[in-house]
Short mmCIF file of C-alpha atoms in Angstrom, two decimals:
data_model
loop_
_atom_site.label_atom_id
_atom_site.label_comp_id
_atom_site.label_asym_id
_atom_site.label_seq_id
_atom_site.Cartn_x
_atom_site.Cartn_y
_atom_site.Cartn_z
CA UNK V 23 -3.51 12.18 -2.95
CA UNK V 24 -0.61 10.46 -5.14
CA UNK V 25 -1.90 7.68 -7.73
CA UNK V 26 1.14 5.78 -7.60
CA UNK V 27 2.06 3.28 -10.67
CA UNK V 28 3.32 -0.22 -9.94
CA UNK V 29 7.36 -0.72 -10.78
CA UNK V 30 7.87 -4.82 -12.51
CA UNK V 31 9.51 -6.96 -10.83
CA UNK V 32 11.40 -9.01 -13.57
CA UNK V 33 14.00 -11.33 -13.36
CA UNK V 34 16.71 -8.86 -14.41
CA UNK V 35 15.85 -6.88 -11.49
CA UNK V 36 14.40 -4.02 -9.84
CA UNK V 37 16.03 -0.81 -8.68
CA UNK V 38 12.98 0.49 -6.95
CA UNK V 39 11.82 4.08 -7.07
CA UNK V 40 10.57 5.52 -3.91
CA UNK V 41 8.25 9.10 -3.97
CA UNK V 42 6.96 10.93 -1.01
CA UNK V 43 4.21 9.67 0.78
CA UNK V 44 1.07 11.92 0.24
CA UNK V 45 -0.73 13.85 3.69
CA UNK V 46 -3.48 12.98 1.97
CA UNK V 47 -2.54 9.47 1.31
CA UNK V 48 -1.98 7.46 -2.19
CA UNK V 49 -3.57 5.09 -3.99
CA UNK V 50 -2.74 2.42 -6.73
CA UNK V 51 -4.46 0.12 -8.99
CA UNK V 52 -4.45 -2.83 -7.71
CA UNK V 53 -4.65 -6.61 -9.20
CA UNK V 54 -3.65 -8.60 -6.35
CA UNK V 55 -0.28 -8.93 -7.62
CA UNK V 56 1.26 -5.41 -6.13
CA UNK V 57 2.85 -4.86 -3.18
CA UNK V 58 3.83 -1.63 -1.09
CA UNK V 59 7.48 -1.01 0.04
CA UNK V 60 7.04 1.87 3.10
CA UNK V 61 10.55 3.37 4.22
CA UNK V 62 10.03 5.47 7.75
CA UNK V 63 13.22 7.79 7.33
CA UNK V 64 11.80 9.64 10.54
CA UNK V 65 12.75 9.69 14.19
CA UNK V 66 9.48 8.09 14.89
CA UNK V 67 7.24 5.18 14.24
CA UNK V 68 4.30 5.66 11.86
CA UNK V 69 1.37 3.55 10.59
CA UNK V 70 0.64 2.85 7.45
CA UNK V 71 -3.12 2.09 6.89
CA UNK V 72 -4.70 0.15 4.02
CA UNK V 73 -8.09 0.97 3.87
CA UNK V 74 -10.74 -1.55 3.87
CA UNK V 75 -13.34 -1.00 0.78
CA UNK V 76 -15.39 -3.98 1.49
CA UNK V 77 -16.22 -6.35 4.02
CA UNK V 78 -13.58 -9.06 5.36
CA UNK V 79 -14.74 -12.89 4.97
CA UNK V 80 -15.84 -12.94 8.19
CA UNK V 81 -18.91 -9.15 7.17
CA UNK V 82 -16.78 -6.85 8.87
CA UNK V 83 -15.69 -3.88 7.12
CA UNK V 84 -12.44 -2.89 8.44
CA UNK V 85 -8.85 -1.30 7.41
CA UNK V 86 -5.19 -3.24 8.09
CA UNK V 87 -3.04 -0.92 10.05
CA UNK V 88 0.82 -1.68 10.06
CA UNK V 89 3.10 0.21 12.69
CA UNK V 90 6.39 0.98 10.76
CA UNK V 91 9.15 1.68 13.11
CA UNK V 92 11.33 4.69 13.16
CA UNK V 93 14.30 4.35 10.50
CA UNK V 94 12.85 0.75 9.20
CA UNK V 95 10.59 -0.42 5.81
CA UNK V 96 7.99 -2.75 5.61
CA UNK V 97 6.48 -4.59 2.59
CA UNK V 98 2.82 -4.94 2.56
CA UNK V 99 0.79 -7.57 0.48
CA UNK V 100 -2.66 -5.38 -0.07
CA UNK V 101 -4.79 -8.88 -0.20
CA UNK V 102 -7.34 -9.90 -0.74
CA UNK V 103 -8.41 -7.35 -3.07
CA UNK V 104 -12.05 -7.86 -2.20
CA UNK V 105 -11.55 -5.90 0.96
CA UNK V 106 -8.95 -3.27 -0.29
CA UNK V 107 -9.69 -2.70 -3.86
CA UNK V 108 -12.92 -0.15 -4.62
CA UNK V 109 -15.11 -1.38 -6.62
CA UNK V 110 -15.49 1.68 -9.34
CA UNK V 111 -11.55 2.91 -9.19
CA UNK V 112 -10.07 -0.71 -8.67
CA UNK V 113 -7.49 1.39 -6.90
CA UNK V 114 -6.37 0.70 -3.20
CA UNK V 115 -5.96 3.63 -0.96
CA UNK V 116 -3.13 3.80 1.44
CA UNK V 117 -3.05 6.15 4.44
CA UNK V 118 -0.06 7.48 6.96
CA UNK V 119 -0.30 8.62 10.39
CA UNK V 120 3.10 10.99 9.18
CA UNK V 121 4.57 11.39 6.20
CA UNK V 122 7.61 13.40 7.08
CA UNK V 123 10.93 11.26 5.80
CA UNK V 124 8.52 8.45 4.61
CA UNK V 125 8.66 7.15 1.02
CA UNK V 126 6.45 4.65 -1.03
CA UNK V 127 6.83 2.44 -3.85
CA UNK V 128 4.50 -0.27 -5.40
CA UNK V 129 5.79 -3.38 -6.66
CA UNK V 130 3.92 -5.76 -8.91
CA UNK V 131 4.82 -9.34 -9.42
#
C-alpha cells in the first residue's frame, strides 16, 4: 500500500504526476480539500473504491465505488471526510478492482 502525497494546485499550474496504483491499494492524508485523478490505461473497466471509515449521515457505514471505463480518468472528490478519513491516520484509503495500466495522483486545492 502506496501513501500517496497531494500535488498543489496553484494558479501557475499543475503538471500532474501520476504513480502506479498499488494491489494493495493507496492511501492519502486527507483534509477535504484533495482530490484523486484515476487514469484506466487498460483494455478494461475497473473500479476504484473509496473506503468508508465511518458512518454516512444517514448511520450506514459504507464505501463509494466508481466504475472507471477502459482507456478513460475520473476525478474523485473523497467527501465528506467524516466517512472516508480514519480517525487515527487521517488518511483515506483507496482501493482498485485492477491495477494493471492504472495510475493515481492526488490533487489538493
Amino acid at each position: 500500500m502506496a501513501d500517496l502525497t497531494a500535488q498543489d494546485i496553484t494558479n501557475t499550474g499543475l503538471a500532474p504526476v501520476f504513480v502506479a496504483a498499488d494491489v494493495a491499494g493507496d492511501t492519502f492524508t486527507n483534509t477535504g480539500r484533495e482530490v484523486v485523478h484515476v487514469k484506466n490505461g487498460s483494455a478494461a473497466s475497473i473500479n476504484v473504491t473509496l473506503v468508508g471509515k465511518n458512518a454516512c449521515e444517514f448511520g450506514f457505514l459504507h464505501d463509494d465505488v466508481v466504475a472507471v471505463p477502459a482507456g478513460a480518468e475520473s476525478i474523485i472528490d473523497p467527501t465528506p471526510t467524516r466517512r472516508f478519513v480514519d480517525k487515527t491516520t487521517k488518511k483515506t484509503t483507496i482501493n482498485y478492482s485492477a491495477v494493471t495500466s492504472v495510475t493515481v495522483a492526488v490533487y489538493q486545492k
